[in-house]
GROMACS .gro file of C-alpha atoms in nm:
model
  343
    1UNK     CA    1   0.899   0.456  -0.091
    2UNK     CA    2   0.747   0.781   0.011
    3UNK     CA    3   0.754   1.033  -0.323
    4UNK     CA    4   0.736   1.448  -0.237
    5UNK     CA    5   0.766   1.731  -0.396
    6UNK     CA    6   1.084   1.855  -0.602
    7UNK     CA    7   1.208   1.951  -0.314
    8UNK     CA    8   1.158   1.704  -0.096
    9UNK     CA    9   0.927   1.900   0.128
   10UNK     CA   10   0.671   1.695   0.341
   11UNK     CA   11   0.462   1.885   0.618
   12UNK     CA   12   0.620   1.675   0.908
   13UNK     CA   13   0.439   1.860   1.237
   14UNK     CA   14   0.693   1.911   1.416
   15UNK     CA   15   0.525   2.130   1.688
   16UNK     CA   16   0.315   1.847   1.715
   17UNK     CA   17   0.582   1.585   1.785
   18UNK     CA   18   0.766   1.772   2.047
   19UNK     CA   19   0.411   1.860   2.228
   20UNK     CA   20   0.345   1.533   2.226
   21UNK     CA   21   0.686   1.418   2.344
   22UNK     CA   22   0.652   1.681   2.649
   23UNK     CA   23   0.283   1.547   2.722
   24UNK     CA   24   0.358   1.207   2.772
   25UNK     CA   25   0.673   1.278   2.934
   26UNK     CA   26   0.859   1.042   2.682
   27UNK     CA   27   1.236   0.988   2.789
   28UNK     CA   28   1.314   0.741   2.507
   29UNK     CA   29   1.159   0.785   2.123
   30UNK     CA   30   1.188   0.577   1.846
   31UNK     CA   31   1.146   0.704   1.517
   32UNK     CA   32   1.018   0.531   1.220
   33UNK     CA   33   0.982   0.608   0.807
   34UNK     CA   34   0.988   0.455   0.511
   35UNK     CA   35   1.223   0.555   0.218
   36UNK     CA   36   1.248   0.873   0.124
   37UNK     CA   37   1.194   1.001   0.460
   38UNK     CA   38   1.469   0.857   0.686
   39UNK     CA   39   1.648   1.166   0.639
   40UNK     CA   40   1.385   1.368   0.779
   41UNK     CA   41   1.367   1.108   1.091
   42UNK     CA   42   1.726   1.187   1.124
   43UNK     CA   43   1.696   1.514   1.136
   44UNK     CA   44   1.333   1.528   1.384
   45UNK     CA   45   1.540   1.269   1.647
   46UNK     CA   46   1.842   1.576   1.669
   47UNK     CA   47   1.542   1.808   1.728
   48UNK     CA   48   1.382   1.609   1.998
   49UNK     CA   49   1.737   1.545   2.184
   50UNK     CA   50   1.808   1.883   2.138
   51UNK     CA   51   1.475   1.997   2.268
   52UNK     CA   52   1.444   1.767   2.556
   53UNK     CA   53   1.784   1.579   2.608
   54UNK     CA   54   1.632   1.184   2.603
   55UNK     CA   55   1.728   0.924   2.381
   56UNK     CA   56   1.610   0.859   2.013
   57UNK     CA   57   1.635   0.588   1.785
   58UNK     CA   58   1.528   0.588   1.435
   59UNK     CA   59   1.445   0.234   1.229
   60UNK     CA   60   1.670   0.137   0.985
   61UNK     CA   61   1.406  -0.186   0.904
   62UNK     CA   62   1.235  -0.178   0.604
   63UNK     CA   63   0.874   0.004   0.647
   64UNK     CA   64   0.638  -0.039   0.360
   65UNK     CA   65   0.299   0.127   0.581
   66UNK     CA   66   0.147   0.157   0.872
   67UNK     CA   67   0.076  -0.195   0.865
   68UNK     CA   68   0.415  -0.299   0.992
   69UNK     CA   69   0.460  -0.079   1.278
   70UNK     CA   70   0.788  -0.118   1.503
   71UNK     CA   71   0.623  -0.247   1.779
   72UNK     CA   72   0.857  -0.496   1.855
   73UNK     CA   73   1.165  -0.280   1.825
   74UNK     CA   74   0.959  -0.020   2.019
   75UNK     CA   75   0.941  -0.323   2.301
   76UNK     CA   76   1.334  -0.430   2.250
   77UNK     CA   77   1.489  -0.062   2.310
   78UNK     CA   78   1.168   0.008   2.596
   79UNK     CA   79   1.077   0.311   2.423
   80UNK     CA   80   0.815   0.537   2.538
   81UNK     CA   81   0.633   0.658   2.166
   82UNK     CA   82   0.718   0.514   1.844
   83UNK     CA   83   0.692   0.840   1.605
   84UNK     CA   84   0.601   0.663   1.297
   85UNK     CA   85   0.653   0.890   0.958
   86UNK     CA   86   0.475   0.880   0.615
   87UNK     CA   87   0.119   0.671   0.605
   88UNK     CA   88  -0.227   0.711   0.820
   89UNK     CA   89  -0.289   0.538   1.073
   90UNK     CA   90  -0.521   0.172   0.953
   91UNK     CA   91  -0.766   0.126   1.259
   92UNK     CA   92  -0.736  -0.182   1.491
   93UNK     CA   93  -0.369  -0.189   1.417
   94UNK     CA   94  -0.062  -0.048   1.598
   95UNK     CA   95  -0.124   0.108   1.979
   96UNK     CA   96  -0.155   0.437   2.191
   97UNK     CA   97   0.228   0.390   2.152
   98UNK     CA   98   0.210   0.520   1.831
   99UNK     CA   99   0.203   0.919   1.685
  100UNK     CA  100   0.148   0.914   1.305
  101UNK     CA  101   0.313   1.149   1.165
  102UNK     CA  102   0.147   1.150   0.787
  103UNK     CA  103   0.424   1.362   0.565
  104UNK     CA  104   0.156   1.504   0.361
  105UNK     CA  105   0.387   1.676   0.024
  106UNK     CA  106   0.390   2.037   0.008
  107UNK     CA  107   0.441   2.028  -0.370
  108UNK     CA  108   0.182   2.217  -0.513
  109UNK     CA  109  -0.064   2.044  -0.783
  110UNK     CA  110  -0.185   2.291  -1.022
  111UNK     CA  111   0.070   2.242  -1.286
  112UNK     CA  112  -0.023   1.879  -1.253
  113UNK     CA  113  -0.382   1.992  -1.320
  114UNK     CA  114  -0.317   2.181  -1.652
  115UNK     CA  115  -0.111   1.902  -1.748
  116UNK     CA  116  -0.368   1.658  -1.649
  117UNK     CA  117  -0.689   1.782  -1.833
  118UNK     CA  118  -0.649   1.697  -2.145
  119UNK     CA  119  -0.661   1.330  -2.058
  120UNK     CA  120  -1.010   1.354  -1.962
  121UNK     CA  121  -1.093   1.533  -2.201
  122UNK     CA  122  -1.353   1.233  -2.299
  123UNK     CA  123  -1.469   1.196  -1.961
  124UNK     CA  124  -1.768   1.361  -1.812
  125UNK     CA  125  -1.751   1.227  -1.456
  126UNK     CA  126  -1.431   1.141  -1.261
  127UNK     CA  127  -1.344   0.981  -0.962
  128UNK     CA  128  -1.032   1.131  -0.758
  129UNK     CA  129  -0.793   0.882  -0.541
  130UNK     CA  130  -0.478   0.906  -0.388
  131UNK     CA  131  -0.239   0.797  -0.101
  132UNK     CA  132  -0.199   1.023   0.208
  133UNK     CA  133   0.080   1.235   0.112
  134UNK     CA  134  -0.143   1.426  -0.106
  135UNK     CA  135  -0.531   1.387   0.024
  136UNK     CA  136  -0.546   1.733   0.128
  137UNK     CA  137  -0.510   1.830  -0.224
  138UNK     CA  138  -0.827   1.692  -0.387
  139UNK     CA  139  -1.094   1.967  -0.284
  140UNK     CA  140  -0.844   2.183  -0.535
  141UNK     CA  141  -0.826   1.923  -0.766
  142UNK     CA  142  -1.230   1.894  -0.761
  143UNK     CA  143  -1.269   2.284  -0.768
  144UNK     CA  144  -1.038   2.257  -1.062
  145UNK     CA  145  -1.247   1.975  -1.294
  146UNK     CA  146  -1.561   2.121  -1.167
  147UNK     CA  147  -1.451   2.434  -1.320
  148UNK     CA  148  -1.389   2.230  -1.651
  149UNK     CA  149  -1.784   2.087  -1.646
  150UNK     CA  150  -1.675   1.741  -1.496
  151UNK     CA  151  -1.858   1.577  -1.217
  152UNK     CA  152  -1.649   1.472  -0.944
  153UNK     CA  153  -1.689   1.200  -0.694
  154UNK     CA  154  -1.478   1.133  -0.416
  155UNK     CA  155  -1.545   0.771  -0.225
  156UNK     CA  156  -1.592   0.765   0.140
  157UNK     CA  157  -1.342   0.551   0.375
  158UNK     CA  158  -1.384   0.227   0.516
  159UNK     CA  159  -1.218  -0.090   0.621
  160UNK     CA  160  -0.851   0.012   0.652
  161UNK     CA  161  -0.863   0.362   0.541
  162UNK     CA  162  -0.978   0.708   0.702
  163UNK     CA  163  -1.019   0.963   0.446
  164UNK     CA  164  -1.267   1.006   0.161
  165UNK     CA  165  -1.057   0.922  -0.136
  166UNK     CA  166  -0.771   0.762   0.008
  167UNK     CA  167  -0.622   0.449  -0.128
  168UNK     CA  168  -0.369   0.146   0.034
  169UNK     CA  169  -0.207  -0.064  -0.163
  170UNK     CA  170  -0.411  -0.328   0.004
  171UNK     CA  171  -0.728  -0.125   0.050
  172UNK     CA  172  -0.914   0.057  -0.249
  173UNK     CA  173  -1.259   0.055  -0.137
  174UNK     CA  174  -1.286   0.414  -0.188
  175UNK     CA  175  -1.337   0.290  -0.533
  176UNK     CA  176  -1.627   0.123  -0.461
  177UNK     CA  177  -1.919   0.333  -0.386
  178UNK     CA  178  -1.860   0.557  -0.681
  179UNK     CA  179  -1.770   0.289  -0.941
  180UNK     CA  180  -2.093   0.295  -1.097
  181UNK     CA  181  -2.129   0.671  -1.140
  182UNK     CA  182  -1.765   0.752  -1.262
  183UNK     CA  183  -1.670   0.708  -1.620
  184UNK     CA  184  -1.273   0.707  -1.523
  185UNK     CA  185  -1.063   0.746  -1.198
  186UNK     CA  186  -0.766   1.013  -1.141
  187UNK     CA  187  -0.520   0.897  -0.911
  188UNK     CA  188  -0.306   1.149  -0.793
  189UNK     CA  189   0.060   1.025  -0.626
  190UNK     CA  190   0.385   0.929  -0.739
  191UNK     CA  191   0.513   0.538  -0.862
  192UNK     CA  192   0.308   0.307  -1.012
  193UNK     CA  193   0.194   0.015  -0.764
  194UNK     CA  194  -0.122   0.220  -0.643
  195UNK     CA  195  -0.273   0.353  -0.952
  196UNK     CA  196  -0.185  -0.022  -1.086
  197UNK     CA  197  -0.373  -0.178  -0.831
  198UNK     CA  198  -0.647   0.085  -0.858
  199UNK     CA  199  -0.708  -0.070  -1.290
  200UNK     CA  200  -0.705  -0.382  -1.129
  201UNK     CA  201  -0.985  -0.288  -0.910
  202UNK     CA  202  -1.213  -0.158  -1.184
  203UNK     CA  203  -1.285  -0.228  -1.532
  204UNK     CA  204  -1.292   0.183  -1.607
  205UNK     CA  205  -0.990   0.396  -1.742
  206UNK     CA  206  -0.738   0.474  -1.450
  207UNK     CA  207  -0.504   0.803  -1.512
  208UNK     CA  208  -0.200   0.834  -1.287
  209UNK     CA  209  -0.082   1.174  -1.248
  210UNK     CA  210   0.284   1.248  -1.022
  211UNK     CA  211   0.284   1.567  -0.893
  212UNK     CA  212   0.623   1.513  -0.860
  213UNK     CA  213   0.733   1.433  -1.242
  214UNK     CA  214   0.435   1.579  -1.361
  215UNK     CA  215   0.430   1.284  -1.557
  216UNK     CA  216   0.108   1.133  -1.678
  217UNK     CA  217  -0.022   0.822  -1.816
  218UNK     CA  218  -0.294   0.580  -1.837
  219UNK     CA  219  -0.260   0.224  -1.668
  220UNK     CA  220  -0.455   0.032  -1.934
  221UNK     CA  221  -0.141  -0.150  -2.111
  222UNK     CA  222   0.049  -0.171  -1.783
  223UNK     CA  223  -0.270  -0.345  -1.623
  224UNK     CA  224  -0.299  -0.586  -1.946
  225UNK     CA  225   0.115  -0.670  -1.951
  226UNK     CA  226   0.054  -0.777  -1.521
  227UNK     CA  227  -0.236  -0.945  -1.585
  228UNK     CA  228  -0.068  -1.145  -1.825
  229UNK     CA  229   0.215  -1.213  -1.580
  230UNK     CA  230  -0.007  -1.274  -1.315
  231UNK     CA  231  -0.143  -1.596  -1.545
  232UNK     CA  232   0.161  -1.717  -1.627
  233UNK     CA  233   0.217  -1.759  -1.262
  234UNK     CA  234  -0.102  -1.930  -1.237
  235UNK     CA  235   0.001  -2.185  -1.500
  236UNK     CA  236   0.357  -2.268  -1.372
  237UNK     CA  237   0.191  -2.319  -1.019
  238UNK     CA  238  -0.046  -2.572  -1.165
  239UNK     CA  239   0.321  -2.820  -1.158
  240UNK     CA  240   0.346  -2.809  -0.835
  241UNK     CA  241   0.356  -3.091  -0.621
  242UNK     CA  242   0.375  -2.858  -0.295
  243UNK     CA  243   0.306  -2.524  -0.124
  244UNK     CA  244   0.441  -2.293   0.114
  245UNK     CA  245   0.165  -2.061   0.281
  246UNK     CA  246   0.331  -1.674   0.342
  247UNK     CA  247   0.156  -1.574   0.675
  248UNK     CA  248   0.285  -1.221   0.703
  249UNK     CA  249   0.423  -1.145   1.111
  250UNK     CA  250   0.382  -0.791   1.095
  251UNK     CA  251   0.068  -0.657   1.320
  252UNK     CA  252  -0.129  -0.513   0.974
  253UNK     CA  253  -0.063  -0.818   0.774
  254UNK     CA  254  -0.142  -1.153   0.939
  255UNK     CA  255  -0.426  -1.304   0.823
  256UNK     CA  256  -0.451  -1.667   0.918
  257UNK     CA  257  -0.841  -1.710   0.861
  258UNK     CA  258  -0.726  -1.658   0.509
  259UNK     CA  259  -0.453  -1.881   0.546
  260UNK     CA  260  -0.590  -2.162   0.702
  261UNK     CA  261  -0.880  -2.136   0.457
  262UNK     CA  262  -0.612  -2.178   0.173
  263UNK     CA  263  -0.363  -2.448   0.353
  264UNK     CA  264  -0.732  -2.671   0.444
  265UNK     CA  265  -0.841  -2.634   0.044
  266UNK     CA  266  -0.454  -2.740  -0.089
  267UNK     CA  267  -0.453  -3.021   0.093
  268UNK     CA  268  -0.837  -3.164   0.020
  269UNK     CA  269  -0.679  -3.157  -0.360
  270UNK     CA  270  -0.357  -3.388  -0.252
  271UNK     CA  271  -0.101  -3.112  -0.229
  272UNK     CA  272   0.159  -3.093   0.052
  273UNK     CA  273   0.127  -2.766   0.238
  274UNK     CA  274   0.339  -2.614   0.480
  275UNK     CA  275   0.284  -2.289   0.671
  276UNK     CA  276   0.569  -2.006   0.571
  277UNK     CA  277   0.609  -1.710   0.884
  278UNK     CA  278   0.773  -1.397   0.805
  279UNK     CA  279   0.855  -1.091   0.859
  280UNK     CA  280   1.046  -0.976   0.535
  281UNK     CA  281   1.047  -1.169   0.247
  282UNK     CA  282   1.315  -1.187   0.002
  283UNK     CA  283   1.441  -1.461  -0.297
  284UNK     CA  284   1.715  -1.584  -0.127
  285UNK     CA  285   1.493  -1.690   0.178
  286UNK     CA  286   1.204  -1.876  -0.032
  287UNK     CA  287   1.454  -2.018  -0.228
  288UNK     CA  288   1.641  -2.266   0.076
  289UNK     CA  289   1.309  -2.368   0.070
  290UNK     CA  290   1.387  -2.665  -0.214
  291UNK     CA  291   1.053  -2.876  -0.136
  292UNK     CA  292   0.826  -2.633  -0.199
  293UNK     CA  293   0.752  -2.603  -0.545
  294UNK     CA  294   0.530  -2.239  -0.514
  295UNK     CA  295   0.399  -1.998  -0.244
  296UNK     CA  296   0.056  -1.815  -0.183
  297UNK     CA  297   0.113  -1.469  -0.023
  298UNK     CA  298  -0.141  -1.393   0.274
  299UNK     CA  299   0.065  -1.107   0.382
  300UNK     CA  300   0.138  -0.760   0.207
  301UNK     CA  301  -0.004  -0.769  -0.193
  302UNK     CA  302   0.273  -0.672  -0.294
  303UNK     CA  303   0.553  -0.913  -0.241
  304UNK     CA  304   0.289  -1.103  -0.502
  305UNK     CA  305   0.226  -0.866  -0.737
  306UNK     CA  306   0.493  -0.621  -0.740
  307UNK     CA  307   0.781  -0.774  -0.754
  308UNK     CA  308   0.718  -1.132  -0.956
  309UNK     CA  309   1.037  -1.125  -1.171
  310UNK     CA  310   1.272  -1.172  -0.820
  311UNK     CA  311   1.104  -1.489  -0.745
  312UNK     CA  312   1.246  -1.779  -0.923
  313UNK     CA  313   0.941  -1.955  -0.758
  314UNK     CA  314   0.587  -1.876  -0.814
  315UNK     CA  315   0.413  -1.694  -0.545
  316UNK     CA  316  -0.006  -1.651  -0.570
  317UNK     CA  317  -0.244  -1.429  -0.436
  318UNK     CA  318  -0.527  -1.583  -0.239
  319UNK     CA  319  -0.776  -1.521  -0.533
  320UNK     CA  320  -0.512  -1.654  -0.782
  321UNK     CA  321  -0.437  -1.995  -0.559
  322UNK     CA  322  -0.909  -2.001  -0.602
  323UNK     CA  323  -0.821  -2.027  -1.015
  324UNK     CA  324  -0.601  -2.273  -0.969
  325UNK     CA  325  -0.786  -2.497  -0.723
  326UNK     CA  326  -1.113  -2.446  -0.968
  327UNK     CA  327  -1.286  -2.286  -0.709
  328UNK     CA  328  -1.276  -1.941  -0.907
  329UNK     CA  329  -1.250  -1.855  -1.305
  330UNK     CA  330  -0.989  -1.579  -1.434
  331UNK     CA  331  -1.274  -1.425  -1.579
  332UNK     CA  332  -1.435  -1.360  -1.186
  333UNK     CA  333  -1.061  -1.269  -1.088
  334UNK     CA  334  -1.007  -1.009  -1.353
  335UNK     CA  335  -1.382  -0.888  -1.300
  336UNK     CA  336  -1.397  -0.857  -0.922
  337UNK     CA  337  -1.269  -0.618  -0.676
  338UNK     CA  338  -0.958  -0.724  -0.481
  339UNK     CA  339  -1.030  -0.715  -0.085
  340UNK     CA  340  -0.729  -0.667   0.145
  341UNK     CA  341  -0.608  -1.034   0.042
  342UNK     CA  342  -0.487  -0.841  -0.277
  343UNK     CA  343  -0.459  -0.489  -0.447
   0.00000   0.00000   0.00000
C-alpha cells in the first residue's frame, strides 16, 4: 500500500502521461496502482478518454511493486501502454510497454525533521533510506542533519534499484556500501515492512520516520519480536515430512535457480518436495494443499515474513530452509545481509 501525504497528494505527471499517450499513438491504455492510488488511476483513465477518446482500463489485481507488472492483462485486453502507478521501474523487468509513473508524495518533510532529531541525538553519522515516494526529499533531509553536525551518507543503487538511497522490500543494498561508516540508518516512508527489513539487514540502530503520521520509532524490539517468530517457524518446519516450493509467476519474482537449488537440497535429506506456482498467494490456497507439511517462499519476501500469523502452515525463506537443512547457523542468518531471496 502506497502511503502520501495528509492529503493524499502524489506528483502523478500527468503532462507526461498524456504526451506519452499522443507519442505512441496509444488507442487502448491500461492503468495500473497499488492501494492507495487506484483512485488516482480512476481519475488519470477519465483524463486520458477525455483527452483522446480511446479506451482505458485500470487493474483491479493486487499490485505489491513493479515486480508484478500487468503484462499479462496488458496482453489479454491488447493494450497499447500499461501506465503503471506508484514504484520505479527494477531493470531487466517489465517492457517498452510500460510508463512508470512513480507517485512521488508531495507532503512536505520538515516537520518530520524537527520531530526526528532528537532521536539521533547520539548519533554522529547517519545513513538516509527510503522508498520512491519520497527519494527526492533526502538532499533536504541531508542539508537538514548536516546543519545539526551529523555526517550523512547516502548509498548508491544497484541490483534492483535506481536511486542513491532507495530501498525495495526485496532490495536494500543501498545499505551496503555505507554500513561500515554509519553509526545508525534513517528511513524515511510510511508502514513498517521496509524500515523492518532494513534492521534485519544491519546490526546498527534503524529509525523509521512517516512523514505522513509524523510518527517515529526505532525498529530494535520490533526486529527482536520477528526474529523470534521467524525461529519458531524454523522449529515447527523441522516436523515436516514434506515441502511445497513457492515459485512466484510474476515477471520480478521468479527465481527458479533458487528454487531448484532448494527442491535438489530437500530431497538429498529424504524430504518429499513438490514445486508450488503462483501468482497470489493466500491461506486458503496453501491450505488444500493437505500433504505438504510447510512451504519455502522463492517469490516476494514478504508473503514469508510479513504476514506469518495467516499461515496455519509454516512458510521459510530460502536462508531460513539453509538453518534448517544445517547448511547455515541462525547466528550467519541474523548476521548477514538478506539478498533479493529475502528482505
Amino acid at each position: 500500500m502506497i502511503n502520501g501525504s495528509k492529503d493524499g497528494s502524489f506528483i502523478l505527471e500527468e503532462e507526461r502521461i498524456l504526451s506519452e499517450i499522443r507519442r505512441r499513438g496509444c488507442r487502448r491504455v491500461l492503468f495500473q496502482a497499488p492501494e492507495g492510488l487506484r483512485d488516482q488511476a480512476l481519475r488519470l483513465a477519465r483524463l486520458v478518454e477525455e483527452e483522446f477518446a480511446i479506451e482505458t482500463y485500470v487493474s483491479a489485481n493486487p499490485c505489491f511493486g513493479a515486480c508484478n507488472i500487468a503484462l499479462s492483462e496488458r496482453f489479454r485486453i491488447r493494450a497499447d501502454l500499461i501506465v503503471h502507478l506508484g514504484h520505479a521501474m527494477i531493470p531487466g523487468v517489465g517492457d517498452e510497454n510500460v510508463l512508470y509513473i512513480e507517485a512521488r508524495s508531495s507532503a512536505s518533510i520538515a516537520p518530520l525533521l524537527e520531530k526526528v532529531s532528537p532521536f539521533l541525538r547520539n548519533f554522529e553519522k547517519i545513513g538516509l533510506i527510503t522508498t520512491v515516494q519520497h527519494i527526492h526529499r533526502l538532499a533536504e533531509a541531508t542539508e537538514f542533519f548536516s546543519k545539526e553536525g551529523k555526517k550523512v551518507l547516502i548509498g548508491c543503487p544497484k541490483g534492483r534499484l535506481v536511486y542513491p538511497g532507495q530501498v525495495l522490500g526485496c532490495d536494500y543494498s543501498t545499505m551496503d556500501s555505507i554500513e561500515a561508516h554509519v553509526d545508525a540508518f534513517l528511513y524515511i516512508g510510511g508502514g513498517t515492512f521496509h524500515p523492518l527489513g532494513a534492521a534485519l539487514r544491519t546490526s546498527k540502530p534503524v529509525i523509521a520516520a512517516d512523514p505522513t503520521s509524523l510518527e517515529v520509532r526505532c525498529m530494535d524490539s520490533l526486529k527482536r519480536r520477528l526474529l523470534m517468530k521467524r525461529y519458531a517457524q524454523i522449529i515447527e518446519a523441522k516436523k515436516a515430512k514434506s515441502f511445497g516450493i513457492l515459485i512466484g509467476l510474476e515477471p520480478g519474482q521468479m527465481n527458479m535457480t533458487v528454487a531448484e537449488d532448494l527442491r535438489r537440497r530437500l530431497m538429498a535429506k529424504g524430504f518429499r518436495v513438490f514445486r508450488i506456482s503462483v501468482n497470489i498467494l493466500s491461506p486458503n490456497i496453501l491450505m488444500d494443499f493437505r500433504e505438504i507439511n510447510a512451504f519455502v517462499n522463492t517469490a516476494c519476501p514478504r508473503i514469508a515474513l510479513e504476514t506469518p500469523d495467516y499461515f496455519k502452515k509454516p512458510i521459510l525463506t530460502p536462508e531460513e530452509t539453509l538453518i534448517l537443512l544445517g547448511d547455515k547457523t541462525w547466528d550467519e542468518y541474523v548476521k548477514e545481509a538478506h539478498e533479493e531471496k529475502g528482505p
